[in-house]
Amino acid sequence: MQDDENATGNATNGAGLAGRWGLRGAVGVLLLLAVGTVWFTNAWLTARFSETTRVRTELRSALYTGNLLSELQRTSVVPQLLARDPALISALSGNDFSTTSARLISAQKEIGASSIRLLDASGRLVGSTDRNLLGKNYVQEPFYVESLRSKDTVFTVSSSAQGGYEFTYSRAIVADGRTLGVVVVGADLARLVRSWAGISDAIAVTDSAGAIILATEPRWRGLTLPEALSVRSAPSAIARAFQVTADWTSPQADAYVQGKAVIQTETRIPFRGWKMIAFTTYDSVRERVNAVLALVIMGFAILLAAVFYLLSRRARVESAAYMRESADLRALNMRLTREIAERERVQKELRVAEQTVQQSSKLAALGEMSAGVSHELNQPLAAMKTYLAGARLLLQRGRGEEALSSFQRIDDLVERMGAITRQLKSYARKGGEAFEPVDLRAALSSALVMMEPQLRNRTIKLQRNIPRYPVMVYCDRIRLEQIVINLLRNAVDAIKDVRDPAIEITVSSGSHAFLSVRDNGPGVSDLENLFEPFFTTKKPGEGTGLGLAISSGIAADFGGRLTAHNASDEGGRGAVFELELPLHDPQRKTGAGMAAE
């Protein structure tokens, strides 16, 4: 029943996961579609509206051109009419100019000219709509010089005192075959420029030489078109950022006016090779395009909001399911916490039990070695008794120096007995976690000292292959000695029925430290279960089967391992036990040679 519930839950989770990925995929596709649509719409509408704006600019330029020609043609007739005016001819003939300026001012108001001036034959201004200029001489001005050379109306462009250009029509006044003076009428083109500035972005009129003579930008007058386009104020950082964005969203610009991309249109004026250049920014284009893009983006935003609404509904359903699952998980977590605490308690008890078993094994080994240790202690005691008796006789005979040598031998025997008892006390102590650098050779020597009584109990050939350099490992020395003693005891037990018993002990180092104990006994019949607890090949009552299991566990605690194999695999007899431990200083070189003993 529980398996069915788990399967149903997994299926539900799988369906929910697939649904979530499906909705996320839909959102991703919708976003990509929105970006693509906005991009395409922007490019298409920008190109279309830009072309529409260009056409409108061309139409507006044609209208401005017509207005300019109309103003020039209307002004060109005035000098011819004034040159035939009897009042002006009479004033020039009689040098009576008292009413001339007033008459010219009246004519200016009727005609709408920029200015009207009357010059006598010497080039002196004798009548003008601007009375402040009376008396000024214009004998070197082009409009005076050229009008005297020609009998027709002359058009000239000259620099004005206020800056810019002055456009005038002039004609000589001739009476009775004699040139009396010159009438100069100025065309009011500045009025047209002011009207253009209120409608168009920028307008410039160039003459046949390419110089700008009329412009809505005052700074452009007198410059060529490339020079005028380069005239601009240094923009701020914010202005540059907005300009980069505007240029990115606009098509390739024809030119830049004051740092803004513009559409440039050019119209030929059928008058003296003049041209009119109109510049229109993309602001109107962008406004129209952005209005359409706003509608498109709004539509996609509504679709995206609908998708998010569906996602939020699904999220609420899943949240309720997750809350129910979280309650189950909290209950499960509490059960797991209790189980973990129980497991930790059992593990602590297991470690205590393992330490107790290890200590029991050592005490059992000490019990087996007690007879040999007693024998080892009895021999020095008997020898001490003999040496004391001899020393007493020597002292009685006055031979004190010879008695001192007996006392020295007694002192050596006492030191040997103390070393045996200290080794037994150290071995009987419980091992702990006192890890320290230990020389594997020293641990082997200590184990051999404790096993010496059993090794001498029979004639056993003991061969040791030990390097001359230290073989350092990092472990608990007492527990390491316990491993070595267990291996030596097993070797002694294995060769008790062999005619020529022998044990070979080898210590070496390479990538790890190695200790090998080899005997010439019958070998091990069951290598697979050799390190299992309570497995033994001894007779009942002779062993518990825990020694090798405990030794293997201690080796694993040290980061090493204990292995065994039969020497028959190498062409010999007996069993081989190998202890492998990590070196404490892996940088130490192995050096030369083994010393066989």
PDB file of C-alpha atoms in Angstrom, residues 31-296:
ATOM      1  CA  LEU A  31       9.385  36.666 -24.394  1.00  0.00           C
ATOM      2  CA  LEU A  32      11.347  35.697 -27.511  1.00  0.00           C
ATOM      3  CA  LEU A  33       8.283  36.363 -29.681  1.00  0.00           C
ATOM      4  CA  ALA A  34       7.796  39.754 -28.005  1.00  0.00           C
ATOM      5  CA  VAL A  35      11.426  40.746 -28.546  1.00  0.00           C
ATOM      6  CA  GLY A  36      11.332  39.627 -32.185  1.00  0.00           C
ATOM      7  CA  THR A  37       8.030  41.397 -32.860  1.00  0.00           C
ATOM      8  CA  VAL A  38       9.191  44.640 -31.242  1.00  0.00           C
ATOM      9  CA  TRP A  39      12.467  44.516 -33.175  1.00  0.00           C
ATOM     10  CA  PHE A  40      10.796  43.860 -36.534  1.00  0.00           C
ATOM     11  CA  THR A  41       8.028  46.420 -35.912  1.00  0.00           C
ATOM     12  CA  ASN A  42      10.578  49.058 -34.911  1.00  0.00           C
ATOM     13  CA  ALA A  43      12.700  48.482 -38.016  1.00  0.00           C
ATOM     14  CA  TRP A  44       9.743  48.363 -40.436  1.00  0.00           C
ATOM     15  CA  LEU A  45       7.855  51.341 -39.018  1.00  0.00           C
ATOM     16  CA  THR A  46      11.032  53.413 -38.677  1.00  0.00           C
ATOM     17  CA  ALA A  47      11.886  52.870 -42.337  1.00  0.00           C
ATOM     18  CA  ARG A  48       8.308  53.600 -43.449  1.00  0.00           C
ATOM     19  CA  PHE A  49       7.813  56.716 -41.322  1.00  0.00           C
ATOM     20  CA  SER A  50      11.301  57.980 -42.226  1.00  0.00           C
ATOM     21  CA  GLU A  51      10.429  57.812 -45.905  1.00  0.00           C
ATOM     22  CA  THR A  52       7.130  59.604 -45.216  1.00  0.00           C
ATOM     23  CA  THR A  53       8.980  62.298 -43.298  1.00  0.00           C
ATOM     24  CA  ARG A  54      11.493  62.660 -46.144  1.00  0.00           C
ATOM     25  CA  VAL A  55       8.684  63.180 -48.670  1.00  0.00           C
ATOM     26  CA  ARG A  56       7.020  65.773 -46.453  1.00  0.00           C
ATOM     27  CA  THR A  57      10.331  67.586 -46.035  1.00  0.00           C
ATOM     28  CA  GLU A  58      10.803  67.678 -49.803  1.00  0.00           C
ATOM     29  CA  LEU A  59       7.312  69.130 -50.253  1.00  0.00           C
ATOM     30  CA  ARG A  60       7.986  71.721 -47.580  1.00  0.00           C
ATOM     31  CA  SER A  61      11.307  72.620 -49.234  1.00  0.00           C
ATOM     32  CA  ALA A  62       9.512  73.097 -52.570  1.00  0.00           C
ATOM     33  CA  LEU A  63       7.077  75.468 -50.845  1.00  0.00           C
ATOM     34  CA  TYR A  64       9.936  77.415 -49.219  1.00  0.00           C
ATOM     35  CA  THR A  65      11.705  77.625 -52.565  1.00  0.00           C
ATOM     36  CA  GLY A  66       8.585  79.083 -54.181  1.00  0.00           C
ATOM     37  CA  ASN A  67       8.252  81.668 -51.414  1.00  0.00           C
ATOM     38  CA  LEU A  68      11.886  82.661 -51.826  1.00  0.00           C
ATOM     39  CA  LEU A  69      11.601  83.080 -55.597  1.00  0.00           C
ATOM     40  CA  SER A  70       8.360  85.001 -55.209  1.00  0.00           C
ATOM     41  CA  GLU A  71       9.987  87.421 -52.767  1.00  0.00           C
ATOM     42  CA  LEU A  72      12.980  87.916 -55.056  1.00  0.00           C
ATOM     43  CA  GLN A  73      10.835  88.452 -58.146  1.00  0.00           C
ATOM     44  CA  ARG A  74       8.538  90.883 -56.344  1.00  0.00           C
ATOM     45  CA  THR A  75      11.514  92.894 -55.098  1.00  0.00           C
ATOM     46  CA  SER A  76      13.257  92.877 -58.496  1.00  0.00           C
ATOM     47  CA  VAL A  77      10.457  95.018 -60.072  1.00  0.00           C
ATOM     48  CA  VAL A  78      10.676  97.825 -57.501  1.00  0.00           C
ATOM     49  CA  PRO A  79      14.004  99.421 -58.650  1.00  0.00           C
ATOM     50  CA  GLN A  80      12.702  99.673 -62.206  1.00  0.00           C
ATOM     51  CA  LEU A  81       9.558 101.507 -61.042  1.00  0.00           C
ATOM     52  CA  LEU A  82      11.449 103.842 -58.712  1.00  0.00           C
ATOM     53  CA  ALA A  83      14.027 104.656 -61.402  1.00  0.00           C
ATOM     54  CA  ARG A  84      11.199 106.183 -63.452  1.00  0.00           C
ATOM     55  CA  ASP A  85       9.637 108.092 -60.530  1.00  0.00           C
ATOM     56  CA  PRO A  86       9.551 111.855 -61.498  1.00  0.00           C
ATOM     57  CA  ALA A  87       9.857 112.933 -57.890  1.00  0.00           C
ATOM     58  CA  LEU A  88      13.143 111.103 -57.451  1.00  0.00           C
ATOM     59  CA  ILE A  89      14.452 112.308 -60.809  1.00  0.00           C
ATOM     60  CA  SER A  90      13.523 115.887 -59.884  1.00  0.00           C
ATOM     61  CA  ALA A  91      15.197 115.600 -56.488  1.00  0.00           C
ATOM     62  CA  LEU A  92      18.425 114.328 -58.029  1.00  0.00           C
ATOM     63  CA  SER A  93      18.363 116.980 -60.725  1.00  0.00           C
ATOM     64  CA  GLY A  94      17.725 119.844 -58.312  1.00  0.00           C
ATOM     65  CA  ASN A  95      19.675 118.437 -55.336  1.00  0.00           C
ATOM     66  CA  ASP A  96      16.579 118.912 -53.205  1.00  0.00           C
ATOM     67  CA  PHE A  97      16.236 115.844 -50.947  1.00  0.00           C
ATOM     68  CA  SER A  98      14.065 117.254 -48.187  1.00  0.00           C
ATOM     69  CA  THR A  99      11.115 114.959 -48.923  1.00  0.00           C
ATOM     70  CA  THR A 100      12.976 112.064 -50.523  1.00  0.00           C
ATOM     71  CA  SER A 101      13.400 109.912 -47.399  1.00  0.00           C
ATOM     72  CA  ALA A 102       9.746 110.310 -46.460  1.00  0.00           C
ATOM     73  CA  ARG A 103       8.710 109.254 -49.953  1.00  0.00           C
ATOM     74  CA  LEU A 104      10.986 106.218 -49.773  1.00  0.00           C
ATOM     75  CA  ILE A 105       9.595 105.250 -46.362  1.00  0.00           C
ATOM     76  CA  SER A 106       6.073 105.439 -47.734  1.00  0.00           C
ATOM     77  CA  ALA A 107       7.042 103.266 -50.696  1.00  0.00           C
ATOM     78  CA  GLN A 108       8.691 100.711 -48.357  1.00  0.00           C
ATOM     79  CA  LYS A 109       5.477 100.301 -46.390  1.00  0.00           C
ATOM     80  CA  GLU A 110       3.477  99.763 -49.567  1.00  0.00           C
ATOM     81  CA  ILE A 111       5.934  97.348 -51.180  1.00  0.00           C
ATOM     82  CA  GLY A 112       7.168  95.497 -48.064  1.00  0.00           C
ATOM     83  CA  ALA A 113      10.845  95.778 -48.980  1.00  0.00           C
ATOM     84  CA  SER A 114      13.637  95.437 -46.437  1.00  0.00           C
ATOM     85  CA  SER A 115      15.116  98.858 -47.260  1.00  0.00           C
ATOM     86  CA  ILE A 116      15.168 101.500 -50.000  1.00  0.00           C
ATOM     87  CA  ARG A 117      18.146 103.816 -50.560  1.00  0.00           C
ATOM     88  CA  LEU A 118      18.798 106.588 -53.084  1.00  0.00           C
ATOM     89  CA  LEU A 119      22.376 107.460 -54.056  1.00  0.00           C
ATOM     90  CA  ASP A 120      23.450 110.418 -56.144  1.00  0.00           C
ATOM     91  CA  ALA A 121      25.954 110.234 -58.962  1.00  0.00           C
ATOM     92  CA  SER A 122      28.878 110.455 -56.511  1.00  0.00           C
ATOM     93  CA  GLY A 123      27.663 107.447 -54.476  1.00  0.00           C
ATOM     94  CA  ARG A 124      26.494 109.545 -51.524  1.00  0.00           C
ATOM     95  CA  LEU A 125      23.330 108.404 -49.791  1.00  0.00           C
ATOM     96  CA  VAL A 126      20.804 111.210 -50.213  1.00  0.00           C
ATOM     97  CA  GLY A 127      17.613 109.374 -49.303  1.00  0.00           C
ATOM     98  CA  SER A 128      16.940 106.258 -47.227  1.00  0.00           C
ATOM     99  CA  THR A 129      14.337 104.466 -45.191  1.00  0.00           C
ATOM    100  CA  ASP A 130      16.947 104.496 -42.442  1.00  0.00           C
ATOM    101  CA  ARG A 131      17.679 108.210 -41.831  1.00  0.00           C
ATOM    102  CA  ASN A 132      20.743 107.353 -39.721  1.00  0.00           C
ATOM    103  CA  LEU A 133      22.610 106.337 -42.872  1.00  0.00           C
ATOM    104  CA  LEU A 134      22.143 109.644 -44.741  1.00  0.00           C
ATOM    105  CA  GLY A 135      25.350 111.105 -46.041  1.00  0.00           C
ATOM    106  CA  LYS A 136      27.201 107.795 -46.116  1.00  0.00           C
ATOM    107  CA  ASN A 137      29.119 107.097 -49.310  1.00  0.00           C
ATOM    108  CA  TYR A 138      28.698 103.771 -51.130  1.00  0.00           C
ATOM    109  CA  VAL A 139      30.841 104.497 -54.133  1.00  0.00           C
ATOM    110  CA  GLN A 140      32.804 101.220 -53.745  1.00  0.00           C
ATOM    111  CA  GLU A 141      29.867  98.947 -52.987  1.00  0.00           C
ATOM    112  CA  PRO A 142      29.067  96.286 -55.626  1.00  0.00           C
ATOM    113  CA  PHE A 143      25.445  97.312 -55.955  1.00  0.00           C
ATOM    114  CA  TYR A 144      26.562 100.889 -56.914  1.00  0.00           C
ATOM    115  CA  VAL A 145      29.432  99.925 -59.189  1.00  0.00           C
ATOM    116  CA  GLU A 146      27.577  97.209 -61.087  1.00  0.00           C
ATOM    117  CA  SER A 147      24.403  99.251 -61.521  1.00  0.00           C
ATOM    118  CA  LEU A 148      26.405 102.021 -63.235  1.00  0.00           C
ATOM    119  CA  ARG A 149      27.923  99.476 -65.611  1.00  0.00           C
ATOM    120  CA  SER A 150      24.581  97.982 -66.565  1.00  0.00           C
ATOM    121  CA  LYS A 151      21.457  99.628 -67.824  1.00  0.00           C
ATOM    122  CA  ASP A 152      19.279  96.877 -66.254  1.00  0.00           C
ATOM    123  CA  THR A 153      18.381  95.956 -62.685  1.00  0.00           C
ATOM    124  CA  VAL A 154      21.357  94.311 -60.869  1.00  0.00           C
ATOM    125  CA  PHE A 155      21.138  91.732 -58.041  1.00  0.00           C
ATOM    126  CA  THR A 156      23.968  91.657 -55.507  1.00  0.00           C
ATOM    127  CA  VAL A 157      24.719  89.815 -52.277  1.00  0.00           C
ATOM    128  CA  SER A 158      26.917  91.667 -49.819  1.00  0.00           C
ATOM    129  CA  SER A 159      27.811  91.419 -46.147  1.00  0.00           C
ATOM    130  CA  SER A 160      25.758  93.521 -43.805  1.00  0.00           C
ATOM    131  CA  ALA A 161      26.943  95.514 -40.807  1.00  0.00           C
ATOM    132  CA  GLN A 162      24.804  93.386 -38.456  1.00  0.00           C
ATOM    133  CA  GLY A 163      26.374  90.162 -39.707  1.00  0.00           C
ATOM    134  CA  GLY A 164      25.004  87.893 -42.359  1.00  0.00           C
ATOM    135  CA  TYR A 165      24.154  88.955 -45.865  1.00  0.00           C
ATOM    136  CA  GLU A 166      22.179  91.720 -47.537  1.00  0.00           C
ATOM    137  CA  PHE A 167      20.264  90.927 -50.760  1.00  0.00           C
ATOM    138  CA  THR A 168      19.651  94.008 -52.950  1.00  0.00           C
ATOM    139  CA  TYR A 169      18.370  94.967 -56.344  1.00  0.00           C
ATOM    140  CA  SER A 170      19.840  98.227 -57.742  1.00  0.00           C
ATOM    141  CA  ARG A 171      19.258 100.270 -60.908  1.00  0.00           C
ATOM    142  CA  ALA A 172      20.740 103.450 -62.287  1.00  0.00           C
ATOM    143  CA  ILE A 173      18.434 106.527 -62.667  1.00  0.00           C
ATOM    144  CA  VAL A 174      19.060 108.055 -66.062  1.00  0.00           C
ATOM    145  CA  ALA A 175      17.496 111.300 -67.382  1.00  0.00           C
ATOM    146  CA  ASP A 176      18.333 113.049 -70.627  1.00  0.00           C
ATOM    147  CA  GLY A 177      21.129 110.591 -71.269  1.00  0.00           C
ATOM    148  CA  ARG A 178      22.797 111.491 -67.981  1.00  0.00           C
ATOM    149  CA  THR A 179      23.130 109.185 -64.909  1.00  0.00           C
ATOM    150  CA  LEU A 180      21.713 111.029 -61.971  1.00  0.00           C
ATOM    151  CA  GLY A 181      22.037 108.358 -59.305  1.00  0.00           C
ATOM    152  CA  VAL A 182      21.222 104.795 -58.198  1.00  0.00           C
ATOM    153  CA  VAL A 183      18.197 103.383 -56.387  1.00  0.00           C
ATOM    154  CA  VAL A 184      18.859 100.329 -54.157  1.00  0.00           C
ATOM    155  CA  VAL A 185      16.040  98.088 -52.869  1.00  0.00           C
ATOM    156  CA  GLY A 186      16.758  95.384 -50.262  1.00  0.00           C
ATOM    157  CA  ALA A 187      14.840  92.041 -50.377  1.00  0.00           C
ATOM    158  CA  ASP A 188      13.364  91.061 -47.013  1.00  0.00           C
ATOM    159  CA  LEU A 189      14.560  87.377 -46.976  1.00  0.00           C
ATOM    160  CA  ALA A 190      15.190  87.404 -43.219  1.00  0.00           C
ATOM    161  CA  ARG A 191      11.405  87.380 -42.726  1.00  0.00           C
ATOM    162  CA  LEU A 192      11.215  84.097 -44.659  1.00  0.00           C
ATOM    163  CA  VAL A 193      14.052  82.574 -42.583  1.00  0.00           C
ATOM    164  CA  ARG A 194      12.229  83.464 -39.373  1.00  0.00           C
ATOM    165  CA  SER A 195       9.084  81.735 -40.636  1.00  0.00           C
ATOM    166  CA  TRP A 196      11.098  78.653 -41.610  1.00  0.00           C
ATOM    167  CA  ALA A 197      12.664  78.421 -38.150  1.00  0.00           C
ATOM    168  CA  GLY A 198       9.241  78.094 -36.571  1.00  0.00           C
ATOM    169  CA  ILE A 199       8.264  75.119 -38.751  1.00  0.00           C
ATOM    170  CA  SER A 200      11.351  73.156 -39.834  1.00  0.00           C
ATOM    171  CA  ASP A 201      14.234  71.812 -37.762  1.00  0.00           C
ATOM    172  CA  ALA A 202      17.008  73.457 -39.816  1.00  0.00           C
ATOM    173  CA  ILE A 203      17.114  75.151 -43.243  1.00  0.00           C
ATOM    174  CA  ALA A 204      20.153  76.398 -45.144  1.00  0.00           C
ATOM    175  CA  VAL A 205      20.449  78.117 -48.564  1.00  0.00           C
ATOM    176  CA  THR A 206      23.792  78.014 -50.358  1.00  0.00           C
ATOM    177  CA  ASP A 207      25.001  80.043 -53.315  1.00  0.00           C
ATOM    178  CA  SER A 208      26.736  78.694 -56.394  1.00  0.00           C
ATOM    179  CA  ALA A 209      30.066  78.609 -54.511  1.00  0.00           C
ATOM    180  CA  GLY A 210      28.618  76.437 -51.730  1.00  0.00           C
ATOM    181  CA  ALA A 211      28.646  79.153 -49.041  1.00  0.00           C
ATOM    182  CA  ILE A 212      25.595  79.384 -46.806  1.00  0.00           C
ATOM    183  CA  ILE A 213      23.857  82.723 -47.328  1.00  0.00           C
ATOM    184  CA  LEU A 214      20.590  81.983 -45.510  1.00  0.00           C
ATOM    185  CA  ALA A 215      20.137  79.688 -42.506  1.00  0.00           C
ATOM    186  CA  THR A 216      17.878  79.176 -39.561  1.00  0.00           C
ATOM    187  CA  GLU A 217      21.081  78.631 -37.557  1.00  0.00           C
ATOM    188  CA  PRO A 218      22.834  82.044 -37.381  1.00  0.00           C
ATOM    189  CA  ARG A 219      26.225  80.426 -36.800  1.00  0.00           C
ATOM    190  CA  TRP A 220      26.112  78.706 -40.175  1.00  0.00           C
ATOM    191  CA  ARG A 221      26.079  81.872 -42.334  1.00  0.00           C
ATOM    192  CA  GLY A 222      29.229  82.297 -44.350  1.00  0.00           C
ATOM    193  CA  LEU A 223      30.361  78.676 -43.839  1.00  0.00           C
ATOM    194  CA  THR A 224      30.306  75.729 -46.177  1.00  0.00           C
ATOM    195  CA  LEU A 225      27.887  72.907 -45.429  1.00  0.00           C
ATOM    196  CA  PRO A 226      30.502  70.486 -43.933  1.00  0.00           C
ATOM    197  CA  GLU A 227      31.850  73.306 -41.755  1.00  0.00           C
ATOM    198  CA  ALA A 228      28.366  74.201 -40.585  1.00  0.00           C
ATOM    199  CA  LEU A 229      27.500  70.601 -39.669  1.00  0.00           C
ATOM    200  CA  SER A 230      30.643  70.371 -37.553  1.00  0.00           C
ATOM    201  CA  VAL A 231      29.600  73.388 -35.462  1.00  0.00           C
ATOM    202  CA  ARG A 232      28.061  72.027 -32.253  1.00  0.00           C
ATOM    203  CA  SER A 233      28.205  72.515 -28.503  1.00  0.00           C
ATOM    204  CA  ALA A 234      29.884  69.913 -26.301  1.00  0.00           C
ATOM    205  CA  PRO A 235      27.107  67.591 -25.084  1.00  0.00           C
ATOM    206  CA  SER A 236      26.797  66.380 -21.499  1.00  0.00           C
ATOM    207  CA  ALA A 237      27.183  62.707 -20.486  1.00  0.00           C
ATOM    208  CA  ILE A 238      23.409  62.293 -20.181  1.00  0.00           C
ATOM    209  CA  ALA A 239      22.877  63.885 -23.586  1.00  0.00           C
ATOM    210  CA  ARG A 240      25.455  61.533 -25.113  1.00  0.00           C
ATOM    211  CA  ALA A 241      23.744  58.520 -23.534  1.00  0.00           C
ATOM    212  CA  PHE A 242      20.343  59.560 -24.898  1.00  0.00           C
ATOM    213  CA  GLN A 243      21.898  60.281 -28.268  1.00  0.00           C
ATOM    214  CA  VAL A 244      23.506  56.819 -28.472  1.00  0.00           C
ATOM    215  CA  THR A 245      20.138  55.235 -27.688  1.00  0.00           C
ATOM    216  CA  ALA A 246      18.384  57.373 -30.318  1.00  0.00           C
ATOM    217  CA  ASP A 247      21.020  56.555 -32.951  1.00  0.00           C
ATOM    218  CA  TRP A 248      20.747  52.836 -32.157  1.00  0.00           C
ATOM    219  CA  THR A 249      16.980  52.801 -32.671  1.00  0.00           C
ATOM    220  CA  SER A 250      17.090  54.979 -35.814  1.00  0.00           C
ATOM    221  CA  PRO A 251      18.210  53.962 -39.307  1.00  0.00           C
ATOM    222  CA  GLN A 252      21.427  55.172 -40.905  1.00  0.00           C
ATOM    223  CA  ALA A 253      21.455  58.971 -40.554  1.00  0.00           C
ATOM    224  CA  ASP A 254      22.106  61.267 -43.517  1.00  0.00           C
ATOM    225  CA  ALA A 255      23.867  63.826 -41.325  1.00  0.00           C
ATOM    226  CA  TYR A 256      24.157  65.111 -37.767  1.00  0.00           C
ATOM    227  CA  VAL A 257      23.008  68.562 -36.673  1.00  0.00           C
ATOM    228  CA  GLN A 258      24.179  69.544 -33.200  1.00  0.00           C
ATOM    229  CA  GLY A 259      24.870  65.889 -32.481  1.00  0.00           C
ATOM    230  CA  LYS A 260      21.405  64.697 -33.559  1.00  0.00           C
ATOM    231  CA  ALA A 261      20.792  62.350 -36.458  1.00  0.00           C
ATOM    232  CA  VAL A 262      18.760  64.070 -39.185  1.00  0.00           C
ATOM    233  CA  ILE A 263      17.221  63.399 -42.592  1.00  0.00           C
ATOM    234  CA  GLN A 264      18.863  65.634 -45.212  1.00  0.00           C
ATOM    235  CA  THR A 265      16.988  66.716 -48.340  1.00  0.00           C
ATOM    236  CA  GLU A 266      18.336  69.019 -51.048  1.00  0.00           C
ATOM    237  CA  THR A 267      16.259  71.163 -53.447  1.00  0.00           C
ATOM    238  CA  ARG A 268      17.630  73.163 -56.370  1.00  0.00           C
ATOM    239  CA  ILE A 269      16.506  76.809 -56.559  1.00  0.00           C
ATOM    240  CA  PRO A 270      16.264  78.065 -60.148  1.00  0.00           C
ATOM    241  CA  PHE A 271      18.103  81.285 -59.276  1.00  0.00           C
ATOM    242  CA  ARG A 272      21.861  81.853 -59.660  1.00  0.00           C
ATOM    243  CA  GLY A 273      22.723  78.201 -58.804  1.00  0.00           C
ATOM    244  CA  TRP A 274      21.280  78.408 -55.296  1.00  0.00           C
ATOM    245  CA  LYS A 275      20.335  75.294 -53.321  1.00  0.00           C
ATOM    246  CA  MET A 276      18.089  74.749 -50.307  1.00  0.00           C
ATOM    247  CA  ILE A 277      19.091  72.017 -47.807  1.00  0.00           C
ATOM    248  CA  ALA A 278      16.517  70.966 -45.203  1.00  0.00           C
ATOM    249  CA  PHE A 279      17.362  68.932 -42.103  1.00  0.00           C
ATOM    250  CA  THR A 280      14.623  67.014 -40.239  1.00  0.00           C
ATOM    251  CA  THR A 281      15.281  65.083 -37.013  1.00  0.00           C
ATOM    252  CA  TYR A 282      13.917  61.640 -36.293  1.00  0.00           C
ATOM    253  CA  ASP A 283      11.955  62.878 -33.282  1.00  0.00           C
ATOM    254  CA  SER A 284       8.626  62.799 -35.077  1.00  0.00           C
ATOM    255  CA  VAL A 285       9.480  59.394 -36.513  1.00  0.00           C
ATOM    256  CA  ARG A 286      10.372  58.041 -33.110  1.00  0.00           C
ATOM    257  CA  GLU A 287       7.212  59.442 -31.548  1.00  0.00           C
ATOM    258  CA  ARG A 288       5.037  57.687 -34.092  1.00  0.00           C
ATOM    259  CA  VAL A 289       7.020  54.471 -33.932  1.00  0.00           C
ATOM    260  CA  ASN A 290       7.066  54.492 -30.126  1.00  0.00           C
ATOM    261  CA  ALA A 291       3.298  54.944 -30.049  1.00  0.00           C
ATOM    262  CA  VAL A 292       2.840  51.757 -32.086  1.00  0.00           C
ATOM    263  CA  LEU A 293       5.526  49.925 -30.113  1.00  0.00           C
ATOM    264  CA  ALA A 294       3.809  50.891 -26.867  1.00  0.00           C
ATOM    265  CA  LEU A 295       0.619  49.214 -28.087  1.00  0.00           C
ATOM    266  CA  VAL A 296       2.546  46.095 -29.139  1.00  0.00           C
TER     267      VAL A 296
END
